[in-house]
Short mmCIF file of C-alpha atoms in Angstrom, two decimals:
data_model
loop_
_atom_site.label_atom_id
_atom_site.label_comp_id
_atom_site.label_asym_id
_atom_site.label_seq_id
_atom_site.Cartn_x
_atom_site.Cartn_y
_atom_site.Cartn_z
CA MET A 660 -0.02 -0.05 -0.03
CA LYS A 661 1.32 3.55 -0.83
CA ILE A 662 0.58 5.82 1.93
CA VAL A 663 1.29 9.69 1.87
CA ILE A 664 2.03 11.73 4.94
CA SER A 665 1.42 15.33 3.92
CA GLY A 666 1.00 18.60 5.57
CA GLY A 667 2.48 22.06 5.48
CA PRO A 668 5.95 22.82 6.94
CA GLY A 669 6.39 22.75 10.64
CA THR A 670 3.37 20.51 11.50
CA GLY A 671 5.51 17.63 12.88
CA LYS A 672 5.41 15.54 9.62
CA THR A 673 9.05 14.83 9.74
CA SER A 674 9.04 13.66 13.36
CA ILE A 675 6.19 11.26 12.46
CA ILE A 676 8.18 10.07 9.40
CA ASN A 677 11.36 9.58 11.62
CA GLU A 678 9.40 7.52 14.03
CA LEU A 679 7.93 5.27 11.13
CA VAL A 680 11.52 4.68 10.06
CA SER A 681 12.65 3.84 13.58
CA ILE A 682 10.02 1.11 14.06
CA GLY A 683 11.02 -0.40 10.66
CA GLN A 684 8.55 1.08 8.26
CA ILE A 685 9.50 1.50 4.57
CA VAL A 686 9.83 5.27 4.13
CA PHE A 687 10.43 7.37 1.16
CA HIS A 688 11.74 10.74 2.30
CA GLU A 689 11.02 14.24 1.33
CA SER A 690 13.80 15.54 -1.05
CA SER A 691 12.72 19.33 -0.89
CA ARG A 692 15.48 20.14 1.81
CA GLU A 693 18.14 18.16 -0.31
CA ILE A 694 17.30 20.19 -3.34
CA THR A 695 17.25 23.46 -1.43
CA THR A 696 20.64 22.69 0.26
CA LYS A 697 22.19 21.63 -3.03
CA TYR A 698 21.16 24.79 -4.81
CA LYS A 699 22.19 27.04 -1.90
CA LYS A 700 25.70 25.75 -2.33
CA LEU A 701 25.39 26.78 -6.01
CA GLY A 702 24.22 30.36 -5.02
CA HIS A 703 20.44 29.92 -5.08
CA ASP A 704 19.18 30.92 -1.70
CA GLN A 705 15.65 29.45 -2.11
CA LEU A 706 15.29 27.73 -5.43
CA PHE A 707 11.48 27.27 -5.03
CA LEU A 708 11.11 31.05 -4.58
CA SER A 709 13.39 32.06 -7.37
CA ASN A 710 12.58 29.38 -10.05
CA PRO A 711 9.64 27.32 -8.74
CA ILE A 712 9.18 25.49 -12.02
CA LYS A 713 12.77 24.31 -12.09
CA PHE A 714 12.49 23.24 -8.44
CA SER A 715 9.16 21.51 -8.99
CA GLU A 716 10.33 19.61 -12.00
CA ILE A 717 13.37 18.13 -10.08
CA LEU A 718 10.94 17.40 -7.20
CA LEU A 719 8.57 15.72 -9.61
CA ALA A 720 11.22 13.51 -11.14
CA ASN A 721 12.24 12.43 -7.61
CA ARG A 722 8.79 11.70 -6.60
CA ILE A 723 7.98 9.69 -9.61
CA LYS A 724 11.04 7.53 -9.05
CA GLN A 725 10.17 7.05 -5.29
CA TYR A 726 6.60 5.93 -6.45
CA LYS A 727 8.26 3.53 -8.99
CA ASP A 728 10.72 2.21 -6.45
CA ALA A 729 7.93 1.44 -3.95
CA ASN A 730 6.53 -1.01 -6.47
CA LYS A 731 9.34 -3.40 -5.46
CA PHE A 732 7.85 -3.79 -2.09
CA ASN A 733 4.68 -5.46 -3.39
CA SER A 734 2.73 -6.37 -0.33
CA LYS A 735 4.18 -4.00 2.16
CA ASN A 736 3.10 -0.63 3.28
CA CYS A 737 5.34 2.21 1.87
CA PHE A 738 5.12 5.68 3.37
CA PHE A 739 5.85 8.77 1.44
CA ASP A 740 6.85 12.09 3.05
CA ARG A 741 4.60 13.99 0.80
CA GLY A 742 3.09 12.94 -2.61
CA ILE A 743 3.21 14.10 -6.16
CA PRO A 744 0.05 16.25 -5.69
CA ASP A 745 1.88 18.31 -3.04
CA ILE A 746 3.89 19.78 -5.78
CA VAL A 747 0.66 21.15 -7.43
CA ALA A 748 -0.57 22.39 -4.11
CA TYR A 749 2.57 24.46 -3.60
CA LEU A 750 2.57 25.77 -7.04
CA ASP A 751 -1.16 26.86 -6.73
CA TYR A 752 -0.34 28.33 -3.29
CA LYS A 753 2.37 30.49 -5.08
CA LYS A 754 0.05 31.31 -7.95
CA VAL A 755 2.55 29.80 -10.33
CA THR A 756 1.42 28.97 -13.96
CA TYR A 757 2.74 25.45 -14.83
CA LYS A 758 2.67 22.73 -17.38
CA LYS A 759 -0.09 20.09 -17.39
CA ASP A 760 2.67 17.50 -16.58
CA PHE A 761 2.31 18.25 -12.99
CA THR A 762 -1.43 17.59 -12.90
CA ILE A 763 -1.28 14.66 -15.20
CA ASN A 764 1.31 12.95 -13.10
CA SER A 765 -0.69 13.64 -10.06
CA GLN A 766 -3.55 11.74 -11.63
CA LYS A 767 -1.38 8.99 -12.88
CA TYR A 768 0.48 8.03 -9.86
CA LYS A 769 -2.25 7.16 -7.41
CA TYR A 770 -1.76 6.59 -3.69
CA ASP A 771 -3.81 4.22 -1.52
CA MET A 772 -4.28 6.36 1.57
CA ILE A 773 -3.49 10.03 2.44
CA PHE A 774 -2.76 11.46 5.90
CA ILE A 775 -2.52 15.07 6.53
CA VAL A 776 -0.83 16.86 9.44
CA GLU A 777 -2.51 20.12 10.20
CA PRO A 778 -1.03 23.32 11.45
CA TRP A 779 -0.40 23.35 15.15
CA ASN A 780 1.03 26.71 16.44
CA GLU A 781 2.44 25.08 19.68
CA ILE A 782 5.04 23.09 17.64
CA TYR A 783 5.65 25.31 14.76
CA LYS A 784 9.24 26.70 14.23
CA LYS A 785 10.99 28.34 11.45
CA ASP A 786 14.45 27.04 10.30
CA GLN A 787 17.09 27.60 7.60
CA GLU A 788 14.91 25.93 4.92
CA ARG A 789 11.54 26.80 6.39
CA TYR A 790 10.63 30.39 5.46
CA GLU A 791 6.92 30.35 5.87
CA SER A 792 5.10 32.09 8.77
CA PHE A 793 2.41 30.25 10.63
CA ASN A 794 -0.30 32.26 8.68
CA GLN A 795 1.23 31.11 5.31
CA LEU A 796 1.28 27.58 6.75
CA ILE A 797 -2.53 27.86 7.25
CA ASP A 798 -2.93 28.79 3.53
CA ILE A 799 -0.52 25.99 2.47
CA ASP A 800 -2.65 23.53 4.48
CA TYR A 801 -5.88 24.76 2.46
CA PHE A 802 -4.15 24.13 -0.88
CA ILE A 803 -2.73 20.79 0.17
CA LYS A 804 -6.26 19.67 1.02
CA GLU A 805 -7.97 21.17 -1.96
CA THR A 806 -5.52 19.52 -4.34
CA TYR A 807 -5.96 16.12 -2.83
CA ARG A 808 -9.80 16.56 -2.66
CA GLY A 809 -9.80 17.78 -6.30
CA LEU A 810 -7.93 14.65 -7.37
CA GLY A 811 -10.64 12.49 -5.76
CA TYR A 812 -8.86 11.56 -2.53
CA GLU A 813 -10.43 11.20 0.93
CA TYR A 814 -7.90 12.02 3.44
CA ASN A 815 -7.37 11.29 7.18
CA ILE A 816 -6.39 14.09 9.54
CA ILE A 817 -3.71 13.04 11.96
CA PRO A 818 -4.86 14.33 15.27
CA ASN A 819 -2.43 16.54 17.38
CA GLY A 820 -0.72 14.46 20.20
CA THR A 821 2.69 13.09 20.96
CA ILE A 822 4.58 11.65 18.13
CA GLN A 823 3.89 8.04 19.24
CA GLN A 824 0.14 8.89 19.49
CA ARG A 825 0.23 10.23 15.86
CA VAL A 826 2.02 7.28 14.61
CA ASP A 827 -0.27 4.83 16.34
CA TYR A 828 -3.30 6.69 14.75
CA ILE A 829 -1.77 6.08 11.35
CA LEU A 830 -0.97 2.39 11.88
CA ASN A 831 -4.44 1.72 13.33
CA GLU A 832 -6.02 3.48 10.32
CA ILE A 833 -4.09 1.30 7.73
CA GLN A 834 -4.96 -2.03 9.25
#
């Protein structure tokens, strides 16, 4: 089963992903930070802000590869730190005009379950790669939900709680 864990920046998504890894789940990690770090070294402070299409094309290629790589694990659960539709959500959030490829691939590569981590002010922190304010996070959350809904997905909201409680919720829902 292909399972997406999505949500805006600073919602605790990475902590959930890291806990899934620590208990032996198959996880495909978010590559946005790697792309951002790589391009910072090349002189682009925030590639997504300066060239959102280029950033998104790199991200799309990475996510399609992850999706295909997950096919090697036929009967096992594979968790994805964000899915292909998240790319569309972020481009829509930034009001960027983009090629149909992004939407076509969001429709082509289907996931079995979607979990969304909502904004939670008490745990939100900015960092080197996270430039969004909490209010922007609320907007991003809206676009993520609308994108998945528009593609015909029903999604589960991961309730606030400890990391373990959140992971337990996910594992109970996928059984």
